[in-house]
Coordinates of C-alpha atoms in Angstrom, one line a residue:
Chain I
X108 CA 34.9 -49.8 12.5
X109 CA 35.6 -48.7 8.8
X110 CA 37.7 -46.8 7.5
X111 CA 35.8 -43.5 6.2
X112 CA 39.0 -41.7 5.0
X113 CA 39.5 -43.6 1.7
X114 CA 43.7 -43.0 3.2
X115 CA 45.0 -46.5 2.5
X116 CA 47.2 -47.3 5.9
X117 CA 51.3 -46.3 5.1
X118 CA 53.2 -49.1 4.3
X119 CA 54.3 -51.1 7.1
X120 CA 51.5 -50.0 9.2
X121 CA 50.0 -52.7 11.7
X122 CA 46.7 -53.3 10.0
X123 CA 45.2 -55.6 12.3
X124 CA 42.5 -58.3 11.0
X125 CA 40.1 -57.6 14.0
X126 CA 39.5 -54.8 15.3
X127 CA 39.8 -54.2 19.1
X128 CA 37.3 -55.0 21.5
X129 CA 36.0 -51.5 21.9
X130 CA 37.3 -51.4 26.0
X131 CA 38.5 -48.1 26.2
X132 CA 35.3 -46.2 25.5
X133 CA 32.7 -48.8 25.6
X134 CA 31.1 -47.1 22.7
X135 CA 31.4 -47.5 19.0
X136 CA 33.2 -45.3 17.9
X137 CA 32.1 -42.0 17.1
X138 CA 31.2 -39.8 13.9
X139 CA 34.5 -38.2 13.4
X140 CA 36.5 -40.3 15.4
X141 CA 38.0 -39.2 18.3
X142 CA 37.5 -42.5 20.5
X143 CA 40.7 -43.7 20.9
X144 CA 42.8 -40.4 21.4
X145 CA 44.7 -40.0 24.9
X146 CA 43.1 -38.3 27.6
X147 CA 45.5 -35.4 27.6
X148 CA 44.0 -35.0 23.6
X149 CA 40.5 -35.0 24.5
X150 CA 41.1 -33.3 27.9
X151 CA 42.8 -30.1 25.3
X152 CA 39.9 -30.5 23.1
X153 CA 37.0 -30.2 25.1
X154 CA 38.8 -27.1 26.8
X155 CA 38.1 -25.3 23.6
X156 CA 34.6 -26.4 23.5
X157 CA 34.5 -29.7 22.2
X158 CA 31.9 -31.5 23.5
X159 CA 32.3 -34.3 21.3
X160 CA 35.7 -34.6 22.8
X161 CA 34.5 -34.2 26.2
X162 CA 31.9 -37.0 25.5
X163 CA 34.5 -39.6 25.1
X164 CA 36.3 -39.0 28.8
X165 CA 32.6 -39.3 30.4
X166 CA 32.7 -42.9 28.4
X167 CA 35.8 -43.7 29.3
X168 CA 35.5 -42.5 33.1
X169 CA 32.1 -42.9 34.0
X170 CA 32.4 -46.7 35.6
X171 CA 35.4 -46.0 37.9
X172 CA 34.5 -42.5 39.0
X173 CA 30.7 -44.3 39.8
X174 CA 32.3 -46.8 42.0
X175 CA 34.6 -44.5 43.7
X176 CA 31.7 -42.4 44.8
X177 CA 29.8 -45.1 45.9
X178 CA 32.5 -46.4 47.7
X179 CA 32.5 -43.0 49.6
X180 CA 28.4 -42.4 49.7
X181 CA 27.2 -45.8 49.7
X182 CA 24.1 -45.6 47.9
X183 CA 23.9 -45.7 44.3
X184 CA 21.4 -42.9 43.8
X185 CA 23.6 -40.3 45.6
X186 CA 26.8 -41.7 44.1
X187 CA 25.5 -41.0 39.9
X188 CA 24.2 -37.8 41.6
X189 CA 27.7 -36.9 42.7
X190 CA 29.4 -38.0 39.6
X191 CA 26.8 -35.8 37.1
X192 CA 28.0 -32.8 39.3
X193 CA 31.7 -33.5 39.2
X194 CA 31.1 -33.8 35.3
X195 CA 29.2 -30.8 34.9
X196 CA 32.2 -28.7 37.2
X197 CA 35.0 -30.1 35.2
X198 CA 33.3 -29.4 31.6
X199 CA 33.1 -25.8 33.0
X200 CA 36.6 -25.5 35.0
X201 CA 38.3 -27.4 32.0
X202 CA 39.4 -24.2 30.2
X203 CA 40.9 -23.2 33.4
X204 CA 42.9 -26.9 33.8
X205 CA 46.8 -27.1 33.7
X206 CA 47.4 -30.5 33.6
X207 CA 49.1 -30.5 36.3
X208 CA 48.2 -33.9 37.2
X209 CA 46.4 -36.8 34.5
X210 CA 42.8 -35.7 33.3
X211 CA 41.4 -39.4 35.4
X212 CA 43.4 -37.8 38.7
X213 CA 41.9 -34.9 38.5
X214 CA 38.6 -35.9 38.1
X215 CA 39.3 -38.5 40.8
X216 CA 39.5 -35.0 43.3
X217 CA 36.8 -33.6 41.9
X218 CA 34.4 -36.8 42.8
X219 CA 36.0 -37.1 46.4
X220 CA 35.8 -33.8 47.4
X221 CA 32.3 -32.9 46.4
X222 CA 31.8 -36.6 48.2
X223 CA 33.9 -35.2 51.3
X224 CA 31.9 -32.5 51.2
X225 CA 28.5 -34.4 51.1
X226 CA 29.4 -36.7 54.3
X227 CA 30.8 -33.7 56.3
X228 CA 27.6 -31.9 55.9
X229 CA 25.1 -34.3 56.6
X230 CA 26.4 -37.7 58.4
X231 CA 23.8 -39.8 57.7
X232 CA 22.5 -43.4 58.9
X233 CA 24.1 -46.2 57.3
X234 CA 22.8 -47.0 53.7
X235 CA 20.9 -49.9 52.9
X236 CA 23.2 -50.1 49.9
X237 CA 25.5 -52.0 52.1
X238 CA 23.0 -55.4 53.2
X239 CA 24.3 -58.1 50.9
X240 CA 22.1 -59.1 47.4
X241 CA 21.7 -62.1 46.9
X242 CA 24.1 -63.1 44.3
X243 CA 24.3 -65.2 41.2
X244 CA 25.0 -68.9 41.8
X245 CA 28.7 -69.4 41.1
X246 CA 29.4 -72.7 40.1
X247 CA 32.9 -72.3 41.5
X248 CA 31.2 -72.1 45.1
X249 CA 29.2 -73.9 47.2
X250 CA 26.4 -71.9 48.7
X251 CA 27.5 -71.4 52.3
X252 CA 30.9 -69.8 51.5
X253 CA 29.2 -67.1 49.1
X254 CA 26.9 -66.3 51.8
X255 CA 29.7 -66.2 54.0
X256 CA 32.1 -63.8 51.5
X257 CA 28.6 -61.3 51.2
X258 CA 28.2 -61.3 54.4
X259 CA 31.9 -60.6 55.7
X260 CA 31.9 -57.7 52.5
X261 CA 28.9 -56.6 53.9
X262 CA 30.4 -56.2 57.2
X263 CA 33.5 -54.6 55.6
X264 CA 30.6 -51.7 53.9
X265 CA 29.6 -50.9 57.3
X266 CA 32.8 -51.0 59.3
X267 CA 34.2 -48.4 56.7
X268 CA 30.7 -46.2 57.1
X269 CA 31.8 -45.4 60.6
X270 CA 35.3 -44.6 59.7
X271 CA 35.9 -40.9 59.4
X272 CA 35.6 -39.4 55.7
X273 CA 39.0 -37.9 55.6
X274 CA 40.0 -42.2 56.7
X275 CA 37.5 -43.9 54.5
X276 CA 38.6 -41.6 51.4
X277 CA 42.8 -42.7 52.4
X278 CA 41.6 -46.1 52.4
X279 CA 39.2 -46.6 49.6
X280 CA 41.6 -44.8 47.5
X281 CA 44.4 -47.4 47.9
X282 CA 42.9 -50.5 48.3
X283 CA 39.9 -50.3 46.2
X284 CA 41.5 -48.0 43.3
X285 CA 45.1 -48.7 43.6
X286 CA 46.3 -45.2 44.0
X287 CA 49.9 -44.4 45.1
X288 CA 50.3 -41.8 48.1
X289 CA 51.6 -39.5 46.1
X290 CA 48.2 -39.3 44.6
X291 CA 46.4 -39.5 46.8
X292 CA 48.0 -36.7 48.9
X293 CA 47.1 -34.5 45.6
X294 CA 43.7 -35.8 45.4
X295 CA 42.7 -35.4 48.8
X296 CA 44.5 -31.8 49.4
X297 CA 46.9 -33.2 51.8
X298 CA 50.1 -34.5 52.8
X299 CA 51.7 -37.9 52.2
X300 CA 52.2 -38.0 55.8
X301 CA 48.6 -37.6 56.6
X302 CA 47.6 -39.7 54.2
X303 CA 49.8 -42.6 55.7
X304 CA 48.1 -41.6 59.3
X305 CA 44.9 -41.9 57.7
X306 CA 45.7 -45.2 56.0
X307 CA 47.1 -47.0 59.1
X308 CA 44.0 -45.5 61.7
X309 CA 41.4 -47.0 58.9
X310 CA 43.5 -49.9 58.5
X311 CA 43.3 -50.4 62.3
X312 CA 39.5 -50.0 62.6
X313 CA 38.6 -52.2 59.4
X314 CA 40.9 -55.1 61.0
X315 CA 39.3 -54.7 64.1
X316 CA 35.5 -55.0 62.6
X317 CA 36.7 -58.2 60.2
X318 CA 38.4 -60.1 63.5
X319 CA 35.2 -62.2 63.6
X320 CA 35.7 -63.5 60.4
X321 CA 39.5 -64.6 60.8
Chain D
X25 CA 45.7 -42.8 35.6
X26 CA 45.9 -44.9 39.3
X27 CA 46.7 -48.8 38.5
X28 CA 43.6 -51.1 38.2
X29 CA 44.4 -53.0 41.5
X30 CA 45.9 -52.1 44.2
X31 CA 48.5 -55.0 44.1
X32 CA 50.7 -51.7 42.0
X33 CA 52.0 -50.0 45.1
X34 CA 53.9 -47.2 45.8
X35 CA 57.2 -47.4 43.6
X36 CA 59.1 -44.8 46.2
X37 CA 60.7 -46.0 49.0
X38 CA 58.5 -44.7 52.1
X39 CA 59.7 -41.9 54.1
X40 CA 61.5 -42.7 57.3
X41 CA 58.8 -43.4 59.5
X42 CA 57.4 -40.5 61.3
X43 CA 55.7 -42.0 64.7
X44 CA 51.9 -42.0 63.7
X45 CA 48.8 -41.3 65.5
X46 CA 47.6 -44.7 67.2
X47 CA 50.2 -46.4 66.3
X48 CA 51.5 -49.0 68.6
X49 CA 55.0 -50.9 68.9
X50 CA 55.4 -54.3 68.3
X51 CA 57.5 -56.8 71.1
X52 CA 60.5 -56.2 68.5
X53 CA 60.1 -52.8 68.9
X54 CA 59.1 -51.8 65.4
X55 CA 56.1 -49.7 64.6
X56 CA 53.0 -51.9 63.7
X57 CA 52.4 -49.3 60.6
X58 CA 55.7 -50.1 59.9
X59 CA 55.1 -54.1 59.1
X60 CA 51.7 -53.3 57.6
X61 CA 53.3 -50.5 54.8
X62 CA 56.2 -52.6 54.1
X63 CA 53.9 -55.9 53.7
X64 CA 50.6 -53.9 51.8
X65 CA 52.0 -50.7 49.6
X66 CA 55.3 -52.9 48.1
X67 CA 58.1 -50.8 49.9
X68 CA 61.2 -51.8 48.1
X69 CA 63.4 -51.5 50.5
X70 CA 61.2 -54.0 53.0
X71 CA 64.5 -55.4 55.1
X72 CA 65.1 -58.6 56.1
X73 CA 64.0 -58.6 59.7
X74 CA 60.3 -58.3 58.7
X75 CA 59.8 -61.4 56.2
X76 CA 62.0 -63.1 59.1
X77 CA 60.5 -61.5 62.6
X78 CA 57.4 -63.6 64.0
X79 CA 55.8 -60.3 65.6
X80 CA 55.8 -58.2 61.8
X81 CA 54.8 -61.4 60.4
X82 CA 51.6 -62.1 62.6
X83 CA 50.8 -58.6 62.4
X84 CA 50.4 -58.6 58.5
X85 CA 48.6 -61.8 59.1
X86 CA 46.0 -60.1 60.8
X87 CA 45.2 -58.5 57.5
X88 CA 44.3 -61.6 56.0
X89 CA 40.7 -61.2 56.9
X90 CA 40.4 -57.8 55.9
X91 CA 42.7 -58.5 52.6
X92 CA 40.0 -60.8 51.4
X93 CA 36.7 -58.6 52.1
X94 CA 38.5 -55.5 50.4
X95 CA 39.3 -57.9 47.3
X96 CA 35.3 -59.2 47.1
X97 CA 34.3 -55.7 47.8
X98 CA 36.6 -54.6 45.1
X99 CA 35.1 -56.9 42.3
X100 CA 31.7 -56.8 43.0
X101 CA 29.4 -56.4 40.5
X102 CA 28.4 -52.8 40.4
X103 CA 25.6 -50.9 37.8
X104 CA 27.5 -50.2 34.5
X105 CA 27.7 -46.4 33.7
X106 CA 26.2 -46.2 30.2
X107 CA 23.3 -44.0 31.2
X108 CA 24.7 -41.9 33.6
X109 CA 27.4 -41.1 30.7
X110 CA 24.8 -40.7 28.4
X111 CA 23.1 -38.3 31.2
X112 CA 26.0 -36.2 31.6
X113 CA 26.5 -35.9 28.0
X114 CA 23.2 -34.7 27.5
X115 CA 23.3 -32.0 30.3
X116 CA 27.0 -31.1 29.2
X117 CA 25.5 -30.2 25.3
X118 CA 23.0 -28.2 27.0
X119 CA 26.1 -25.8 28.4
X120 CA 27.9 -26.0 24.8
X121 CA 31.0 -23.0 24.9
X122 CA 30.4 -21.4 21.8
X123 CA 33.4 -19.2 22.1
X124 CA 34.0 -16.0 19.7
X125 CA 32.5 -15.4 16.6
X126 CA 34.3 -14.8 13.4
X127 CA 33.8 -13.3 10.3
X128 CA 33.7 -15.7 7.3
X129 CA 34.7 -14.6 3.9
X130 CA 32.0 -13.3 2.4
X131 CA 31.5 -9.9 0.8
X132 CA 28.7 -9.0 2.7
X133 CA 30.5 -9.0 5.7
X134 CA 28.1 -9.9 8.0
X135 CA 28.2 -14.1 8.4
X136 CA 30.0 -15.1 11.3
X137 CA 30.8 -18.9 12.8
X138 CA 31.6 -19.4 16.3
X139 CA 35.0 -20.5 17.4
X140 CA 34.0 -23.7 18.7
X141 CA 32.5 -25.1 15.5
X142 CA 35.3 -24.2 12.7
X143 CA 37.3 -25.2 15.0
X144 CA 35.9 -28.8 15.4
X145 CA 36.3 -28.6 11.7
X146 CA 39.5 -28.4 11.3
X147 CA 40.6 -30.6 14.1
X148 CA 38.8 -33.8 12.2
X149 CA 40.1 -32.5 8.9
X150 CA 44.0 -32.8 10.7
X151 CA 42.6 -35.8 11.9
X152 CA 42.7 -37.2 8.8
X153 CA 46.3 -37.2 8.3
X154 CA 47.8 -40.2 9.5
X155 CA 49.8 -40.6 12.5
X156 CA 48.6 -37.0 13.3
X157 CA 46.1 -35.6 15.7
X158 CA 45.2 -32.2 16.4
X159 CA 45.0 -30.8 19.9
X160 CA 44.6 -27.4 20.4
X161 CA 42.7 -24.7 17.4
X162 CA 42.1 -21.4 18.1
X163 CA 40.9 -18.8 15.9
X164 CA 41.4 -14.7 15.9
X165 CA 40.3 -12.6 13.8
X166 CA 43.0 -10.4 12.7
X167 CA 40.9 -7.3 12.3
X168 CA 42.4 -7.1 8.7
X169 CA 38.8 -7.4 6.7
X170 CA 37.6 -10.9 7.2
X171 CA 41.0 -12.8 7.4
X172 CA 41.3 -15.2 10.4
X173 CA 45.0 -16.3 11.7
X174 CA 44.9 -20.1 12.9
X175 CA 46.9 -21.4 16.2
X176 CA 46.9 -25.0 15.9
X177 CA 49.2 -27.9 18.2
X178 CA 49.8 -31.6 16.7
X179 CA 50.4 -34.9 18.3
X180 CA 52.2 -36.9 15.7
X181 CA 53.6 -40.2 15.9
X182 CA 57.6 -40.3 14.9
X183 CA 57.7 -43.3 12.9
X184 CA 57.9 -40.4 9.7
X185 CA 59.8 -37.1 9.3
X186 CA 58.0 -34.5 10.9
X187 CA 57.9 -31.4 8.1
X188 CA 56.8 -34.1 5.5
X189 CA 53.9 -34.9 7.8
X190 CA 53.1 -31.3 9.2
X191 CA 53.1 -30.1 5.4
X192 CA 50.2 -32.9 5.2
X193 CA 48.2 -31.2 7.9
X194 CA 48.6 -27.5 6.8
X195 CA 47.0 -28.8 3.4
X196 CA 44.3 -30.8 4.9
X197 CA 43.3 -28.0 7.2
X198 CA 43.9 -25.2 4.9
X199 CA 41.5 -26.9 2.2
X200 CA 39.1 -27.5 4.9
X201 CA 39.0 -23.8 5.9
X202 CA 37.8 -23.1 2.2
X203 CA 36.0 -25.1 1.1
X204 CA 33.5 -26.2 4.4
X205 CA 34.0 -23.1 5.9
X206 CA 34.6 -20.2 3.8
X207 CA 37.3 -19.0 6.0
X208 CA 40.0 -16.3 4.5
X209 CA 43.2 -17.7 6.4
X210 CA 45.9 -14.6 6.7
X211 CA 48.0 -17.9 7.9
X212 CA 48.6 -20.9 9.9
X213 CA 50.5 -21.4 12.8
X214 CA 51.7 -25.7 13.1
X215 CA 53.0 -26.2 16.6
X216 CA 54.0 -30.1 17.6
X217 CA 53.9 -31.0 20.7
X218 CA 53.1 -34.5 21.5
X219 CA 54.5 -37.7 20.6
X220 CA 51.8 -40.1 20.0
X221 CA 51.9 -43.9 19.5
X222 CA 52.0 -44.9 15.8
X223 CA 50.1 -47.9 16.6
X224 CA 47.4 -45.7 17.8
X225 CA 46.9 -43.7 14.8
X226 CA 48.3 -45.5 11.9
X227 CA 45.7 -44.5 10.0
X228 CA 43.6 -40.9 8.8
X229 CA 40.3 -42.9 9.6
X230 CA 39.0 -45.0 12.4
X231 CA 41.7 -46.7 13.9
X232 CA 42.6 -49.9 14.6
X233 CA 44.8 -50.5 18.4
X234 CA 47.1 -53.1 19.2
X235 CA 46.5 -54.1 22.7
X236 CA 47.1 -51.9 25.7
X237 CA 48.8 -48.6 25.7

């Protein structure tokens, strides 16, 4: 990361000896810049055309917005499928966007509707995304209990396939992603009530399917 | 953006209960939902009766098993996104929003630039003013020969007076609508609307963060 400007930093300016690890966009940095800007920045940019702007939010979003939709679809090939789309319908509804909610929140909707969508078209049989791997050896571990944590997360995969989509959205939402009710009411199209119905009804079910591994 | 894990729960108090679908009652006569909310999603206002009552206790223990599934499911390794973002950048370039075209100043009259890329110009070239970055730039043609007014809205950072830093931007932008573009500028409109976080743009070029925002 150098500094291309030939602007020496203002005096008093927190010139840091190493630069940041670059988490935020996983990339280096790009041509003009523009890696490190907020959301709402970028979000304003790439409204206007800016596909350079709009390049760093698909950096920056890619990884959670992946895992939400597989946590939804559960298979990988249908969840980057999903998450193209969802790209491809923002870039084009962005000029259109109010920010009425965060840039991440709103593509958060995006990715579980046009999941929704997917599952209430075509229930399909389980995915074989959701039969434990083999894992790493963790030397934390013995070999026995990480058989025995894949194979209770495995059964945790399948008991939340057979939960409805409307549940298994409520649910992944807040206990994978950490969403408030609030949000998710607005991301999926509902009320906080509902969502709280939802929550407790997948909640119930999930508990129910684990009760072998108390 | 929604907290990394869902240990951040929700920071207002919960409604007063509604009875849910399914629900059941436990023998003290509260609402199983009830214990499992005020135990999992951090209600504030949890009471005393349910870290004391055996029945709301032995219901959220019920969650353990589930608690510690959705926790390995929650960390497991999944496929980084690097080429599906590179993907989607790809196919998003290939639907670039050119915008409208506008005269440059030239005598001839007839070389026009889209929208779009003067105004990516001008952006980096307020970009390079530090603790300012531009946000919105639009362009109209003002129908008066080839002159072209400029719309553009500023984060800047307050740790500096505002006009001194604004008057900083209008130069860098102005100079860059000469002399890359070729622009004739009837004027310039500076709108700021964003605070930003000096210690994110301290600096015109690539910066340099401190820790988490």
């Amino acid at each position: 990361m150098r500094d291309r400007t030939g602007h020496p930093p203002p005096p008093g300016a927190d010139h840091l000896q190493h630069p940041a690890p670059p988490s935020l966009a996983e990339v280096p940095v790009s041509r003009n810049n523009v890696a490190e800007l907020p959301d709402r920045l970028l979000a304003v940019r790439a409204a206007e055309g800016d596909d350079d702007a709009f390049a760093v939010l698909v950096r920056r979003h890619t990884s959670r917005l992946l895992a939400l939709a597989h946590h939804l679809l559960g298979s990988q090939a249908d969840a980057e499928d999903a998450v193209q789309e969802a790209f491809l319908a923002a870039w084009r509804q962005l000029p259109e966007f109010r920010h009425d909610a965060s840039f991440g929140t709103w593509m958060y909707r995006i990715v579980t509707n046009r999941c929704l969508n997917i599952l209430r078209r075509a229930p399909r049989a389980l995915p074989l995304d959701t039969v434990p791997e083999p894992t790493a050896h963790d030397p934390g571990s013995s070999p026995p209990c990480v058989a025995e944590t894949d194979a209770a997360t495995a059964a945790l995969a399948q008991a939340l396939h057979k939960l409805s989509p409307e549940q298994r959205a409520c649910w992944v939402l807040r206990e994978l992603h950490g969403l408030h009710y609030e949000e998710i009411a607005h991301v999926t199209g509902t009320s906080e009530q509902t969502v709280r119905g939802r929550l407790f009804r997948a909640r119930h079910a999930l508990q129910e399917a684990m009760r072998p591994w108390r | 953006m929604p907290a990394e894990g869902a240990e951040a729960a929700g920071r207002q108090p919960l409604p007063e209960a509604e009875p849910l679908a399914g629900d059941e009652l436990l023998p003290c006569g509260r609402p199983l939902s009830r214990a499992w909310e005020e135990a999992r999603d951090g209600k504030a206002t949890a009471d005393s009766h349910t870290t004391r009552c055996p029945y709301c206790r032995q219901a959220v223990d019920g969650l353990a098993a589930l608690d510690e599934a959705s926790r390995a499911l929650r960390d497991k390794e999944r496929p980084p996104g690097h080429s599906l973002a590179e993907r989607v950048i790809n196919a998003v370039r290939a639907e670039v929003r050119l915008g409208a075209l506008l005269p440059l100043d030239d005598s001839a009259h007839d070389v026009r630039i889209a929208e779009s890329a003067a105004a990516r110009v001008l952006r980096r070239a307020a970009d390079t003013v530090p603790g300012a970055r531009a946000a919105s730039c639009r362009l109209t043609a003002t129908g008066n020969g080839t002159a072209v007014h400029i719309t553009m809205t500023l984060a800047a950072a307050l740790d500096q007076p505002l006009p001194d830093r604004a008057a900083r931007v209008r130069r860098a932008v102005l100079q860059a609508a000469d002399h890359e573009l070729g622009l004739a500028v009837s004027d310039l409109d500076l709108k700021i609307d964003t605070v930003l976080d000096p210690a994110v743009v301290s600096s015109g070029g690539p910066t340099k963060r401190s820790g988490q925002r």
